[in-house]
XYZ file of C-alpha atoms in Angstrom:
182
model
C -21.393 -27.540 9.491
C -18.712 -27.239 6.831
C -18.397 -23.837 5.174
C -18.045 -23.438 1.451
C -15.060 -21.710 -0.101
C -17.317 -18.807 -1.034
C -18.514 -18.414 2.564
C -14.917 -18.595 3.808
C -13.904 -15.913 1.293
C -16.809 -13.723 2.433
C -15.801 -14.156 6.077
C -12.191 -13.304 5.233
C -13.300 -10.156 3.383
C -15.603 -9.157 6.265
C -12.664 -9.497 8.629
C -10.457 -7.355 6.398
C -13.171 -4.697 6.136
C -13.767 -4.709 9.899
C -10.030 -4.593 10.587
C -9.561 -1.617 8.296
C -12.366 0.270 10.007
C -11.271 -0.660 13.522
C -7.535 -0.114 13.009
C -8.244 3.225 11.324
C -10.469 4.390 14.157
C -8.504 3.057 17.143
C -4.987 2.542 15.809
C -3.235 -0.788 15.626
C -1.990 -0.934 19.217
C -5.352 -0.099 20.815
C -7.357 -2.519 18.678
C -8.106 -5.904 20.167
C -8.943 -8.943 18.054
C -12.284 -9.013 19.861
C -13.013 -5.523 18.498
C -12.428 -6.717 14.942
C -14.418 -9.910 15.459
C -17.333 -7.946 16.909
C -17.274 -5.453 14.026
C -17.248 -8.338 11.530
C -19.964 -10.266 13.372
C -17.781 -13.354 13.861
C -15.833 -15.018 16.645
C -12.169 -14.422 17.456
C -11.597 -17.965 16.245
C -12.481 -16.863 12.723
C -9.639 -14.341 12.831
C -7.208 -16.984 14.032
C -8.397 -19.360 11.326
C -8.006 -16.849 8.486
C -5.055 -14.759 9.678
C -3.436 -16.156 12.803
C -2.746 -12.878 14.580
C -3.574 -9.197 14.667
C -0.279 -8.413 12.930
C -1.061 -10.952 10.181
C -4.450 -9.299 9.688
C -2.786 -5.894 9.418
C -0.208 -7.233 6.964
C -2.975 -8.734 4.819
C -4.491 -5.260 4.470
C -1.132 -3.762 3.525
C -0.423 -6.552 1.038
C -3.835 -5.967 -0.578
C -3.086 -2.284 -1.154
C 0.478 -2.993 -2.223
C -0.720 -5.524 -4.754
C -3.232 -3.067 -6.217
C -0.591 -0.360 -6.396
C 1.896 -2.683 -8.084
C -0.718 -3.776 -10.615
C -1.609 -0.191 -11.509
C 2.038 0.814 -11.870
C 2.868 -2.365 -13.786
C 0.008 -1.705 -16.206
C 1.199 1.868 -16.737
C 4.707 0.664 -17.547
C 3.513 -2.213 -19.745
C 1.800 0.243 -22.093
C 5.297 1.226 -23.198
C 6.329 4.374 -24.978
C 9.048 6.882 -24.384
C 10.708 7.495 -21.037
C 8.618 10.649 -20.591
C 5.369 8.870 -21.552
C 5.976 6.053 -19.090
C 6.988 8.422 -16.289
C 3.915 10.589 -16.806
C 1.604 7.585 -16.983
C 3.053 6.024 -13.811
C 2.469 9.250 -11.864
C -1.016 9.723 -13.297
C -2.028 6.145 -12.490
C -0.556 6.296 -8.973
C -2.349 9.546 -8.193
C -5.594 8.310 -9.753
C -5.451 5.189 -7.595
C -5.038 7.361 -4.528
C -7.879 9.650 -5.568
C -10.364 7.101 -6.920
C -9.902 4.038 -4.719
C -11.266 4.816 -1.265
C -10.070 1.487 0.185
C -6.538 1.972 -1.152
C -6.492 5.478 0.343
C -7.720 4.194 3.726
C -5.118 1.438 3.853
C -2.407 3.918 2.865
C -3.500 6.252 5.655
C -3.618 3.328 8.083
C -0.076 2.293 7.257
C 1.196 5.873 7.489
C -0.688 7.178 10.524
C -2.281 4.434 12.632
C 0.251 1.621 12.707
C 2.125 3.008 15.682
C 5.403 1.583 16.900
C 4.079 -1.785 17.978
C 6.714 -4.540 18.241
C 4.141 -6.874 16.657
C 4.547 -4.919 13.438
C 8.311 -5.320 13.170
C 7.831 -7.720 10.221
C 5.769 -4.991 8.517
C 8.503 -2.423 9.146
C 11.153 -4.777 7.747
C 8.969 -5.584 4.731
C 8.345 -1.895 4.104
C 12.076 -1.124 4.249
C 12.913 -3.966 1.872
C 10.166 -2.967 -0.570
C 11.354 0.642 -0.485
C 14.965 -0.398 -1.115
C 13.934 -2.610 -4.034
C 11.668 0.083 -5.457
C 14.405 2.721 -5.253
C 16.849 0.377 -7.016
C 14.355 -0.379 -9.812
C 13.511 3.263 -10.341
C 17.216 4.173 -10.324
C 17.739 1.725 -13.193
C 14.810 3.283 -15.054
C 16.243 6.767 -14.555
C 19.676 5.569 -15.634
C 18.030 4.516 -18.910
C 16.586 8.038 -19.174
C 20.075 9.499 -18.720
C 21.468 7.179 -21.378
C 18.646 8.175 -23.758
C 19.549 11.817 -23.221
C 16.150 12.635 -21.691
C 17.543 13.389 -18.228
C 20.497 15.483 -17.161
C 23.736 13.561 -16.800
C 24.904 15.597 -13.790
C 22.092 14.325 -11.544
C 22.890 11.123 -9.670
C 20.439 8.362 -10.607
C 20.421 7.220 -6.972
C 18.814 10.530 -5.858
C 16.161 10.633 -8.564
C 13.982 7.757 -7.266
C 13.449 9.461 -3.924
C 12.264 12.636 -5.628
C 10.097 10.650 -8.032
C 8.520 8.609 -5.219
C 7.883 11.816 -3.304
C 5.476 13.048 -5.984
C 2.643 10.601 -5.180
C 3.708 10.219 -1.539
C 3.156 13.908 -0.752
C -0.581 13.788 -1.504
C -0.853 10.478 0.390
C 0.608 12.151 3.467
C -1.547 15.250 3.146
C -4.845 13.629 2.167
C -6.126 12.004 5.408
C -5.914 15.107 7.592
C -7.038 17.366 4.720
C -9.329 15.322 2.414
C -10.414 18.434 0.477
C -6.890 19.207 -0.794
């Protein structure tokens, strides 16, 4: 029996949901593909068909959250305004996403706390490093514009500012899972 595109999309989403739950509960290394398949109510073959491997399934979750985060930040920047307006809006939107989007928060916690040091996730680690490097470079350019506009102090190195700026939403992300009432 041939499945429709809608059924395939539903199966894929069920697998992502089951993977998020299973990886979060057991950690990446301890989770078997059979555990995810069982939680999703499908066969292991469905995972292979949609994702290929456990690492690919994990990366799909991370890419989903990353895409949502990028969209929220992109929308905040696209609204324009002064350097201060954009900076404030980016932080507000990033923190709101973390607070309001349970799935985003779970995937963030998964990537921070339950990924472990599995060799299977080396592509994820490399991707994360590259994304962080690119993000720091982009934010440094933004802060350089703030220096040139006279909004930021000239004696602060623009290369250090992105790390401090990124730390503002990252702090709550690190604290939230073990202390959800903070």
